[in-house]
Every structure is written in structure tokens, then in C-alpha cells.
PDB file of N, CA and C in Angstrom:
ATOM      1  N   MET Q 213      85.769 174.545  20.200  1.00  0.00           N
ATOM      2  CA  MET Q 213      87.017 174.033  20.723  1.00  0.00           C
ATOM      3  C   MET Q 213      87.577 172.995  19.755  1.00  0.00           C
ATOM      4  N   LYS Q 214      88.868 173.047  19.544  1.00  0.00           N
ATOM      5  CA  LYS Q 214      89.519 172.128  18.618  1.00  0.00           C
ATOM      6  C   LYS Q 214      89.675 170.749  19.227  1.00  0.00           C
ATOM      7  N   ASN Q 215      89.637 169.765  18.363  1.00  0.00           N
ATOM      8  CA  ASN Q 215      89.893 168.393  18.765  1.00  0.00           C
ATOM      9  C   ASN Q 215      91.406 168.221  18.889  1.00  0.00           C
ATOM     10  N   THR Q 216      91.888 167.761  20.036  1.00  0.00           N
ATOM     11  CA  THR Q 216      93.336 167.665  20.244  1.00  0.00           C
ATOM     12  C   THR Q 216      93.883 166.270  19.989  1.00  0.00           C
ATOM     13  N   PHE Q 217      93.030 165.325  19.632  1.00  0.00           N
ATOM     14  CA  PHE Q 217      93.462 163.967  19.315  1.00  0.00           C
ATOM     15  C   PHE Q 217      94.272 163.356  20.458  1.00  0.00           C
ATOM     16  N   THR Q 218      93.657 163.325  21.635  1.00  0.00           N
ATOM     17  CA  THR Q 218      94.329 162.734  22.793  1.00  0.00           C
ATOM     18  C   THR Q 218      93.695 161.424  23.229  1.00  0.00           C
ATOM     19  N   THR Q 219      92.507 161.119  22.756  1.00  0.00           N
ATOM     20  CA  THR Q 219      91.855 159.860  23.124  1.00  0.00           C
ATOM     21  C   THR Q 219      91.685 159.002  21.870  1.00  0.00           C
ATOM     22  N   PRO Q 220      91.612 157.679  22.049  1.00  0.00           N
ATOM     23  CA  PRO Q 220      91.432 156.811  20.877  1.00  0.00           C
ATOM     24  C   PRO Q 220      90.149 157.105  20.099  1.00  0.00           C
ATOM     25  N   ALA Q 221      89.113 157.575  20.785  1.00  0.00           N
ATOM     26  CA  ALA Q 221      87.856 157.870  20.099  1.00  0.00           C
ATOM     27  C   ALA Q 221      88.025 159.004  19.090  1.00  0.00           C
ATOM     28  N   ASP Q 222      88.982 159.889  19.329  1.00  0.00           N
ATOM     29  CA  ASP Q 222      89.227 160.975  18.378  1.00  0.00           C
ATOM     30  C   ASP Q 222      89.723 160.448  17.037  1.00  0.00           C
ATOM     31  N   PHE Q 223      90.423 159.335  17.059  1.00  0.00           N
ATOM     32  CA  PHE Q 223      90.961 158.764  15.829  1.00  0.00           C
ATOM     33  C   PHE Q 223      89.968 157.846  15.121  1.00  0.00           C
ATOM     34  N   TRP Q 224      89.008 157.293  15.861  1.00  0.00           N
ATOM     35  CA  TRP Q 224      88.104 156.294  15.295  1.00  0.00           C
ATOM     36  C   TRP Q 224      86.803 156.888  14.774  1.00  0.00           C
ATOM     37  N   GLN Q 225      86.690 158.185  14.700  1.00  0.00           N
ATOM     38  CA  GLN Q 225      85.454 158.814  14.227  1.00  0.00           C
ATOM     39  C   GLN Q 225      85.242 158.532  12.749  1.00  0.00           C
ATOM     40  N   GLU Q 226      83.959 158.383  12.373  1.00  0.00           N
ATOM     41  CA  GLU Q 226      83.608 158.265  10.952  1.00  0.00           C
ATOM     42  C   GLU Q 226      83.646 159.664  10.358  1.00  0.00           C
ATOM     43  N   ARG Q 227      84.382 159.832   9.257  1.00  0.00           N
ATOM     44  CA  ARG Q 227      84.500 161.141   8.624  1.00  0.00           C
ATOM     45  C   ARG Q 227      84.348 160.981   7.121  1.00  0.00           C
ATOM     46  N   ASP Q 228      83.841 162.028   6.479  1.00  0.00           N
ATOM     47  CA  ASP Q 228      83.869 162.037   5.017  1.00  0.00           C
ATOM     48  C   ASP Q 228      85.254 162.512   4.572  1.00  0.00           C
ATOM     49  N   PHE Q 229      85.477 162.560   3.261  1.00  0.00           N
ATOM     50  CA  PHE Q 229      86.817 162.860   2.755  1.00  0.00           C
ATOM     51  C   PHE Q 229      87.302 164.237   3.202  1.00  0.00           C
ATOM     52  N   GLY Q 230      86.467 165.247   3.112  1.00  0.00           N
ATOM     53  CA  GLY Q 230      86.865 166.599   3.516  1.00  0.00           C
ATOM     54  C   GLY Q 230      87.197 166.678   4.995  1.00  0.00           C
ATOM     55  N   ALA Q 231      86.439 165.964   5.822  1.00  0.00           N
ATOM     56  CA  ALA Q 231      86.707 165.959   7.258  1.00  0.00           C
ATOM     57  C   ALA Q 231      88.005 165.219   7.569  1.00  0.00           C
ATOM     58  N   LYS Q 232      88.337 164.209   6.757  1.00  0.00           N
ATOM     59  CA  LYS Q 232      89.602 163.491   6.966  1.00  0.00           C
ATOM     60  C   LYS Q 232      90.788 164.409   6.702  1.00  0.00           C
ATOM     61  N   ILE Q 233      90.706 165.179   5.618  1.00  0.00           N
ATOM     62  CA  ILE Q 233      91.784 166.115   5.306  1.00  0.00           C
ATOM     63  C   ILE Q 233      91.879 167.173   6.397  1.00  0.00           C
ATOM     64  N   SER Q 234      90.746 167.665   6.840  1.00  0.00           N
ATOM     65  CA  SER Q 234      90.731 168.665   7.907  1.00  0.00           C
ATOM     66  C   SER Q 234      91.303 168.092   9.205  1.00  0.00           C
ATOM     67  N   ALA Q 235      90.987 166.832   9.502  1.00  0.00           N
ATOM     68  CA  ALA Q 235      91.491 166.199  10.724  1.00  0.00           C
ATOM     69  C   ALA Q 235      93.008 166.047  10.677  1.00  0.00           C
ATOM     70  N   ILE Q 236      93.553 165.798   9.495  1.00  0.00           N
ATOM     71  CA  ILE Q 236      95.011 165.693   9.368  1.00  0.00           C
ATOM     72  C   ILE Q 236      95.664 167.000   9.788  1.00  0.00           C
ATOM     73  N   PHE Q 237      95.141 168.118   9.274  1.00  0.00           N
ATOM     74  CA  PHE Q 237      95.741 169.405   9.608  1.00  0.00           C
ATOM     75  C   PHE Q 237      95.479 169.803  11.056  1.00  0.00           C
ATOM     76  N   GLU Q 238      94.342 169.395  11.616  1.00  0.00           N
ATOM     77  CA  GLU Q 238      94.099 169.645  13.042  1.00  0.00           C
ATOM     78  C   GLU Q 238      95.101 168.870  13.898  1.00  0.00           C
ATOM     79  N   PHE Q 239      95.359 167.613  13.527  1.00  0.00           N
ATOM     80  CA  PHE Q 239      96.329 166.802  14.261  1.00  0.00           C
ATOM     81  C   PHE Q 239      97.720 167.420  14.178  1.00  0.00           C
ATOM     82  N   LEU Q 240      98.116 167.834  12.977  1.00  0.00           N
ATOM     83  CA  LEU Q 240      99.433 168.458  12.823  1.00  0.00           C
ATOM     84  C   LEU Q 240      99.522 169.757  13.608  1.00  0.00           C
ATOM     85  N   GLY Q 241      98.440 170.517  13.636  1.00  0.00           N
ATOM     86  CA  GLY Q 241      98.440 171.758  14.406  1.00  0.00           C
ATOM     87  C   GLY Q 241      98.544 171.515  15.902  1.00  0.00           C
ATOM     88  N   ALA Q 242      97.933 170.430  16.382  1.00  0.00           N
ATOM     89  CA  ALA Q 242      97.965 170.135  17.813  1.00  0.00           C
ATOM     90  C   ALA Q 242      99.279 169.500  18.246  1.00  0.00           C
ATOM     91  N   HIS Q 243      99.938 168.769  17.353  1.00  0.00           N
ATOM     92  CA  HIS Q 243     101.123 168.003  17.742  1.00  0.00           C
ATOM     93  C   HIS Q 243     102.346 168.333  16.904  1.00  0.00           C
ATOM     94  N   TRP Q 244     102.440 169.530  16.361  1.00  0.00           N
ATOM     95  CA  TRP Q 244     103.534 169.857  15.443  1.00  0.00           C
ATOM     96  C   TRP Q 244     104.887 169.854  16.133  1.00  0.00           C
ATOM     97  N   ARG Q 245     104.962 170.230  17.388  1.00  0.00           N
ATOM     98  CA  ARG Q 245     106.260 170.290  18.067  1.00  0.00           C
ATOM     99  C   ARG Q 245     106.842 168.890  18.279  1.00  0.00           C
ATOM    100  N   ARG Q 246     106.022 167.964  18.768  1.00  0.00           N
ATOM    101  CA  ARG Q 246     106.508 166.595  18.974  1.00  0.00           C
ATOM    102  C   ARG Q 246     106.810 165.908  17.650  1.00  0.00           C
ATOM    103  N   LEU Q 247     105.971 166.141  16.664  1.00  0.00           N
ATOM    104  CA  LEU Q 247     106.202 165.555  15.346  1.00  0.00           C
ATOM    105  C   LEU Q 247     107.482 166.103  14.725  1.00  0.00           C
ATOM    106  N   GLY Q 248     107.700 167.403  14.847  1.00  0.00           N
ATOM    107  CA  GLY Q 248     108.918 168.012  14.311  1.00  0.00           C
ATOM    108  C   GLY Q 248     110.169 167.482  14.992  1.00  0.00           C
ATOM    109  N   LYS Q 249     110.091 167.294  16.300  1.00  0.00           N
ATOM    110  CA  LYS Q 249     111.247 166.763  17.029  1.00  0.00           C
ATOM    111  C   LYS Q 249     111.568 165.338  16.575  1.00  0.00           C
ATOM    112  N   CYS Q 250     110.553 164.519  16.376  1.00  0.00           N
ATOM    113  CA  CYS Q 250     110.780 163.151  15.885  1.00  0.00           C
ATOM    114  C   CYS Q 250     111.378 163.172  14.487  1.00  0.00           C
ATOM    115  N   LEU Q 251     110.878 164.057  13.633  1.00  0.00           N
ATOM    116  CA  LEU Q 251     111.421 164.135  12.275  1.00  0.00           C
ATOM    117  C   LEU Q 251     112.879 164.568  12.295  1.00  0.00           C
ATOM    118  N   VAL Q 252     113.223 165.532  13.149  1.00  0.00           N
ATOM    119  CA  VAL Q 252     114.607 166.010  13.210  1.00  0.00           C
ATOM    120  C   VAL Q 252     115.538 164.923  13.735  1.00  0.00           C
ATOM    121  N   TYR Q 253     115.103 164.177  14.744  1.00  0.00           N
ATOM    122  CA  TYR Q 253     115.981 163.179  15.347  1.00  0.00           C
ATOM    123  C   TYR Q 253     116.068 161.876  14.553  1.00  0.00           C
ATOM    124  N   PHE Q 254     114.996 161.481  13.869  1.00  0.00           N
ATOM    125  CA  PHE Q 254     114.982 160.180  13.209  1.00  0.00           C
ATOM    126  C   PHE Q 254     115.078 160.260  11.690  1.00  0.00           C
ATOM    127  N   VAL Q 255     114.394 161.191  11.079  1.00  0.00           N
ATOM    128  CA  VAL Q 255     114.327 161.235   9.618  1.00  0.00           C
ATOM    129  C   VAL Q 255     115.480 162.036   9.031  1.00  0.00           C
ATOM    130  N   LEU Q 256     115.819 163.166   9.617  1.00  0.00           N
ATOM    131  CA  LEU Q 256     116.849 164.041   9.060  1.00  0.00           C
ATOM    132  C   LEU Q 256     118.216 163.359   8.945  1.00  0.00           C
ATOM    133  N   PRO Q 257     118.718 162.656   9.981  1.00  0.00           N
ATOM    134  CA  PRO Q 257     120.029 162.004   9.820  1.00  0.00           C
ATOM    135  C   PRO Q 257     120.035 160.943   8.719  1.00  0.00           C
ATOM    136  N   VAL Q 258     118.976 160.157   8.632  1.00  0.00           N
ATOM    137  CA  VAL Q 258     118.903 159.129   7.592  1.00  0.00           C
ATOM    138  C   VAL Q 258     118.860 159.783   6.220  1.00  0.00           C
ATOM    139  N   THR Q 259     118.100 160.865   6.096  1.00  0.00           N
ATOM    140  CA  THR Q 259     117.997 161.569   4.819  1.00  0.00           C
ATOM    141  C   THR Q 259     119.342 162.155   4.414  1.00  0.00           C
ATOM    142  N   LEU Q 260     120.061 162.737   5.346  1.00  0.00           N
ATOM    143  CA  LEU Q 260     121.372 163.298   5.031  1.00  0.00           C
ATOM    144  C   LEU Q 260     122.356 162.208   4.608  1.00  0.00           C
ATOM    145  N   LEU Q 261     122.363 161.096   5.329  1.00  0.00           N
ATOM    146  CA  LEU Q 261     123.258 159.993   4.959  1.00  0.00           C
ATOM    147  C   LEU Q 261     122.916 159.423   3.585  1.00  0.00           C
ATOM    148  N   MET Q 262     121.621 159.299   3.299  1.00  0.00           N
ATOM    149  CA  MET Q 262     121.222 158.791   1.989  1.00  0.00           C
ATOM    150  C   MET Q 262     121.607 159.773   0.885  1.00  0.00           C
ATOM    151  N   GLY Q 263     121.469 161.063   1.134  1.00  0.00           N
ATOM    152  CA  GLY Q 263     121.853 162.057   0.135  1.00  0.00           C
ATOM    153  C   GLY Q 263     123.339 162.047  -0.138  1.00  0.00           C
ATOM    154  N   ILE Q 264     124.136 161.948   0.919  1.00  0.00           N
ATOM    155  CA  ILE Q 264     125.591 161.890   0.741  1.00  0.00           C
ATOM    156  C   ILE Q 264     125.977 160.611   0.003  1.00  0.00           C
ATOM    157  N   GLY Q 265     125.384 159.492   0.401  1.00  0.00           N
ATOM    158  CA  GLY Q 265     125.680 158.223  -0.273  1.00  0.00           C
ATOM    159  C   GLY Q 265     125.280 158.237  -1.737  1.00  0.00           C
ATOM    160  N   LEU Q 266     124.124 158.807  -2.042  1.00  0.00           N
ATOM    161  CA  LEU Q 266     123.682 158.877  -3.431  1.00  0.00           C
ATOM    162  C   LEU Q 266     124.586 159.788  -4.249  1.00  0.00           C
ATOM    163  N   GLY Q 267     125.036 160.887  -3.656  1.00  0.00           N
ATOM    164  CA  GLY Q 267     125.965 161.773  -4.358  1.00  0.00           C
ATOM    165  C   GLY Q 267     127.288 161.090  -4.649  1.00  0.00           C
ATOM    166  N   LEU Q 268     127.819 160.359  -3.675  1.00  0.00           N
ATOM    167  CA  LEU Q 268     129.075 159.631  -3.893  1.00  0.00           C
ATOM    168  C   LEU Q 268     128.919 158.538  -4.945  1.00  0.00           C
ATOM    169  N   MET Q 269     127.782 157.837  -4.895  1.00  0.00           N
ATOM    170  CA  MET Q 269     127.549 156.776  -5.867  1.00  0.00           C
ATOM    171  C   MET Q 269     127.416 157.349  -7.280  1.00  0.00           C
ATOM    172  N   THR Q 270     126.700 158.457  -7.414  1.00  0.00           N
ATOM    173  CA  THR Q 270     126.534 159.079  -8.725  1.00  0.00           C
ATOM    174  C   THR Q 270     127.866 159.578  -9.257  1.00  0.00           C
ATOM    175  N   ASN Q 271     128.669 160.189  -8.393  1.00  0.00           N
ATOM    176  CA  ASN Q 271     129.985 160.664  -8.802  1.00  0.00           C
ATOM    177  C   ASN Q 271     130.850 159.500  -9.284  1.00  0.00           C
ATOM    178  N   SER Q 272     130.846 158.419  -8.542  1.00  0.00           N
ATOM    179  CA  SER Q 272     131.624 157.241  -8.924  1.00  0.00           C
ATOM    180  C   SER Q 272     131.131 156.664 -10.249  1.00  0.00           C
ATOM    181  N   MET Q 273     129.814 156.633 -10.428  1.00  0.00           N
ATOM    182  CA  MET Q 273     129.248 156.082 -11.656  1.00  0.00           C
ATOM    183  C   MET Q 273     129.672 156.906 -12.869  1.00  0.00           C
ATOM    184  N   PHE Q 274     129.597 158.233 -12.769  1.00  0.00           N
ATOM    185  CA  PHE Q 274     129.977 159.070 -13.900  1.00  0.00           C
ATOM    186  C   PHE Q 274     131.484 159.037 -14.147  1.00  0.00           C
ATOM    187  N   ASN Q 275     132.278 158.924 -13.087  1.00  0.00           N
ATOM    188  CA  ASN Q 275     133.723 158.777 -13.286  1.00  0.00           C
ATOM    189  C   ASN Q 275     134.046 157.478 -14.018  1.00  0.00           C
ATOM    190  N   ASN Q 276     133.398 156.390 -13.608  1.00  0.00           N
ATOM    191  CA  ASN Q 276     133.623 155.106 -14.281  1.00  0.00           C
ATOM    192  C   ASN Q 276     133.141 155.146 -15.725  1.00  0.00           C
ATOM    193  N   MET Q 277     132.026 155.833 -15.972  1.00  0.00           N
ATOM    194  CA  MET Q 277     131.516 155.942 -17.330  1.00  0.00           C
ATOM    195  C   MET Q 277     132.504 156.710 -18.206  1.00  0.00           C
ATOM    196  N   GLY Q 278     133.095 157.769 -17.674  1.00  0.00           N
ATOM    197  CA  GLY Q 278     134.088 158.528 -18.427  1.00  0.00           C
ATOM    198  C   GLY Q 278     135.329 157.712 -18.712  1.00  0.00           C
ATOM    199  N   ARG Q 279     135.752 156.909 -17.735  1.00  0.00           N
ATOM    200  CA  ARG Q 279     136.921 156.050 -17.956  1.00  0.00           C
ATOM    201  C   ARG Q 279     136.642 154.996 -19.023  1.00  0.00           C
ATOM    202  N   MET Q 280     135.444 154.413 -18.978  1.00  0.00           N
ATOM    203  CA  MET Q 280     135.110 153.393 -19.975  1.00  0.00           C
ATOM    204  C   MET Q 280     135.026 153.998 -21.368  1.00  0.00           C
ATOM    205  N   LEU Q 281     134.437 155.173 -21.489  1.00  0.00           N
ATOM    206  CA  LEU Q 281     134.367 155.822 -22.796  1.00  0.00           C
ATOM    207  C   LEU Q 281     135.758 156.187 -23.288  1.00  0.00           C
ATOM    208  N   GLY Q 282     136.624 156.631 -22.372  1.00  0.00           N
ATOM    209  CA  GLY Q 282     137.988 156.959 -22.756  1.00  0.00           C
ATOM    210  C   GLY Q 282     138.759 155.735 -23.190  1.00  0.00           C
ATOM    211  N   ALA Q 283     138.549 154.618 -22.515  1.00  0.00           N
ATOM    212  CA  ALA Q 283     139.250 153.386 -22.878  1.00  0.00           C
ATOM    213  C   ALA Q 283     138.761 152.856 -24.219  1.00  0.00           C
ATOM    214  N   GLN Q 284     137.488 153.048 -24.521  1.00  0.00           N
ATOM    215  CA  GLN Q 284     136.953 152.577 -25.795  1.00  0.00           C
ATOM    216  C   GLN Q 284     137.535 153.354 -26.967  1.00  0.00           C
ATOM    217  N   HIS Q 285     137.884 154.616 -26.737  1.00  0.00           N
ATOM    218  CA  HIS Q 285     138.367 155.462 -27.822  1.00  0.00           C
ATOM    219  C   HIS Q 285     139.875 155.654 -27.784  1.00  0.00           C
ATOM    220  N   GLY Q 286     140.577 154.858 -26.998  1.00  0.00           N
ATOM    221  CA  GLY Q 286     142.025 154.850 -27.022  1.00  0.00           C
ATOM    222  C   GLY Q 286     142.695 155.936 -26.208  1.00  0.00           C
ATOM    223  N   ALA Q 287     141.980 156.687 -25.428  1.00  0.00           N
ATOM    224  CA  ALA Q 287     142.604 157.716 -24.604  1.00  0.00           C
ATOM    225  C   ALA Q 287     143.136 157.054 -23.342  1.00  0.00           C
ATOM    226  N   SER Q 288     144.350 157.381 -22.983  1.00  0.00           N
ATOM    227  CA  SER Q 288     144.966 156.717 -21.837  1.00  0.00           C
ATOM    228  C   SER Q 288     144.470 157.276 -20.516  1.00  0.00           C
ATOM    229  N   GLN Q 289     144.104 158.548 -20.470  1.00  0.00           N
ATOM    230  CA  GLN Q 289     143.678 159.153 -19.209  1.00  0.00           C
ATOM    231  C   GLN Q 289     142.202 159.499 -19.220  1.00  0.00           C
ATOM    232  N   GLY Q 290     141.423 158.953 -20.075  1.00  0.00           N
ATOM    233  CA  GLY Q 290     140.007 159.259 -20.147  1.00  0.00           C
ATOM    234  C   GLY Q 290     139.769 160.495 -20.986  1.00  0.00           C
ATOM    235  N   LEU Q 291     138.526 160.811 -21.195  1.00  0.00           N
ATOM    236  CA  LEU Q 291     138.172 161.935 -22.059  1.00  0.00           C
ATOM    237  C   LEU Q 291     137.930 163.219 -21.288  1.00  0.00           C
ATOM    238  N   GLY Q 292     137.956 163.166 -19.988  1.00  0.00           N
ATOM    239  CA  GLY Q 292     137.649 164.350 -19.214  1.00  0.00           C
ATOM    240  C   GLY Q 292     136.196 164.333 -18.779  1.00  0.00           C
ATOM    241  N   GLY Q 293     135.645 165.510 -18.651  1.00  0.00           N
ATOM    242  CA  GLY Q 293     134.282 165.638 -18.169  1.00  0.00           C
ATOM    243  C   GLY Q 293     133.245 165.462 -19.263  1.00  0.00           C
ATOM    244  N   PRO Q 294     131.987 165.667 -18.905  1.00  0.00           N
ATOM    245  CA  PRO Q 294     130.908 165.480 -19.868  1.00  0.00           C
ATOM    246  C   PRO Q 294     130.962 166.456 -21.033  1.00  0.00           C
ATOM    247  N   VAL Q 295     131.534 167.637 -20.831  1.00  0.00           N
ATOM    248  CA  VAL Q 295     131.611 168.612 -21.923  1.00  0.00           C
ATOM    249  C   VAL Q 295     132.550 168.112 -23.015  1.00  0.00           C
ATOM    250  N   GLU Q 296     133.694 167.556 -22.622  1.00  0.00           N
ATOM    251  CA  GLU Q 296     134.635 167.041 -23.611  1.00  0.00           C
ATOM    252  C   GLU Q 296     134.047 165.850 -24.364  1.00  0.00           C
ATOM    253  N   ILE Q 297     133.340 164.988 -23.653  1.00  0.00           N
ATOM    254  CA  ILE Q 297     132.697 163.845 -24.306  1.00  0.00           C
ATOM    255  C   ILE Q 297     131.655 164.341 -25.298  1.00  0.00           C
ATOM    256  N   ALA Q 298     130.865 165.336 -24.897  1.00  0.00           N
ATOM    257  CA  ALA Q 298     129.827 165.867 -25.781  1.00  0.00           C
ATOM    258  C   ALA Q 298     130.433 166.553 -26.993  1.00  0.00           C
ATOM    259  N   GLN Q 299     131.566 167.233 -26.817  1.00  0.00           N
ATOM    260  CA  GLN Q 299     132.202 167.898 -27.951  1.00  0.00           C
ATOM    261  C   GLN Q 299     132.716 166.880 -28.961  1.00  0.00           C
ATOM    262  N   GLN Q 300     133.171 165.742 -28.483  1.00  0.00           N
ATOM    263  CA  GLN Q 300     133.658 164.717 -29.399  1.00  0.00           C
ATOM    264  C   GLN Q 300     132.519 164.173 -30.253  1.00  0.00           C
ATOM    265  N   TYR Q 301     131.335 164.047 -29.673  1.00  0.00           N
ATOM    266  CA  TYR Q 301     130.201 163.491 -30.400  1.00  0.00           C
ATOM    267  C   TYR Q 301     129.281 164.566 -30.966  1.00  0.00           C
ATOM    268  N   ASN Q 302     129.636 165.849 -30.841  1.00  0.00           N
ATOM    269  CA  ASN Q 302     128.828 166.972 -31.315  1.00  0.00           C
ATOM    270  C   ASN Q 302     127.405 166.926 -30.760  1.00  0.00           C
ATOM    271  N   THR Q 303     127.290 166.691 -29.465  1.00  0.00           N
ATOM    272  CA  THR Q 303     125.978 166.670 -28.830  1.00  0.00           C
ATOM    273  C   THR Q 303     126.026 167.539 -27.595  1.00  0.00           C
ATOM    274  N   SER Q 304     124.902 167.636 -26.954  1.00  0.00           N
ATOM    275  CA  SER Q 304     124.788 168.391 -25.715  1.00  0.00           C
ATOM    276  C   SER Q 304     125.379 167.569 -24.566  1.00  0.00           C
ATOM    277  N   PRO Q 305     125.935 168.240 -23.534  1.00  0.00           N
ATOM    278  CA  PRO Q 305     126.405 167.481 -22.362  1.00  0.00           C
ATOM    279  C   PRO Q 305     125.279 166.718 -21.677  1.00  0.00           C
ATOM    280  N   TRP Q 306     124.038 167.165 -21.878  1.00  0.00           N
ATOM    281  CA  TRP Q 306     122.911 166.509 -21.224  1.00  0.00           C
ATOM    282  C   TRP Q 306     122.416 165.308 -22.021  1.00  0.00           C
ATOM    283  N   ALA Q 307     122.900 165.132 -23.244  1.00  0.00           N
ATOM    284  CA  ALA Q 307     122.417 164.034 -24.082  1.00  0.00           C
ATOM    285  C   ALA Q 307     122.803 162.681 -23.513  1.00  0.00           C
ATOM    286  N   MET Q 308     123.922 162.592 -22.794  1.00  0.00           N
ATOM    287  CA  MET Q 308     124.330 161.296 -22.267  1.00  0.00           C
ATOM    288  C   MET Q 308     123.505 160.890 -21.051  1.00  0.00           C
ATOM    289  N   LEU Q 309     122.641 161.771 -20.555  1.00  0.00           N
ATOM    290  CA  LEU Q 309     121.784 161.416 -19.436  1.00  0.00           C
ATOM    291  C   LEU Q 309     120.515 160.713 -19.895  1.00  0.00           C
ATOM    292  N   ASN Q 310     120.281 160.612 -21.194  1.00  0.00           N
ATOM    293  CA  ASN Q 310     119.112 159.914 -21.725  1.00  0.00           C
ATOM    294  C   ASN Q 310     119.439 158.436 -21.850  1.00  0.00           C
ATOM    295  N   PHE Q 311     119.116 157.693 -20.819  1.00  0.00           N
ATOM    296  CA  PHE Q 311     119.432 156.268 -20.800  1.00  0.00           C
ATOM    297  C   PHE Q 311     118.400 155.489 -21.563  1.00  0.00           C
TER     298      PHE Q 311
END
């Protein structure tokens, strides 16, 4: 019979490393529905908001970088995207990502 991890004694057992890993998967197998529901309600919204925020911040950062490079080289409307900047310097568009 599987251990369902319902009493405190189930968590306080002395285990070797292999038994600890096995106990993790037994716990997940016994409580996957409740754990999944908590992850969907608490972790997923925060993760989505952080992803959207990081995307907006990255977009803003690269737009500002393009404007600054355009202003340094006398272009009034910027140099365009990373491909145009790379063509001016004869490098790869990915070269400007090496900070």
C-alpha cells in the first residue's frame, strides 16, 4: 500500500537519498490534483504577468537602444531595427546581444 502522506509521521521519517526522491514522487502522485489547482490559481497568473511585463520591458529597452544609436549617428528617426544596425556595422544582428 502506498504512503499517502496524510499524517505528520509520514513526513518525519528518516530516509536515505533514494527514498527521499521516491517520497517526493509518491507525494506528488497522491496529491497531484490539489497541487495542480494551487499552481493554476496562484502561480500561473503571476507567471503570466511577469512574462508580459518582461516582454514589455525588453521591447522598451531595445527601442530606446535603437533611438540612442540613431541619435549618436545623426539619424533623426533612428536606425530602424537590429538588422539595419547590424548592416551598418557589418555584423550579425545577434552581435549586439553580447553585453
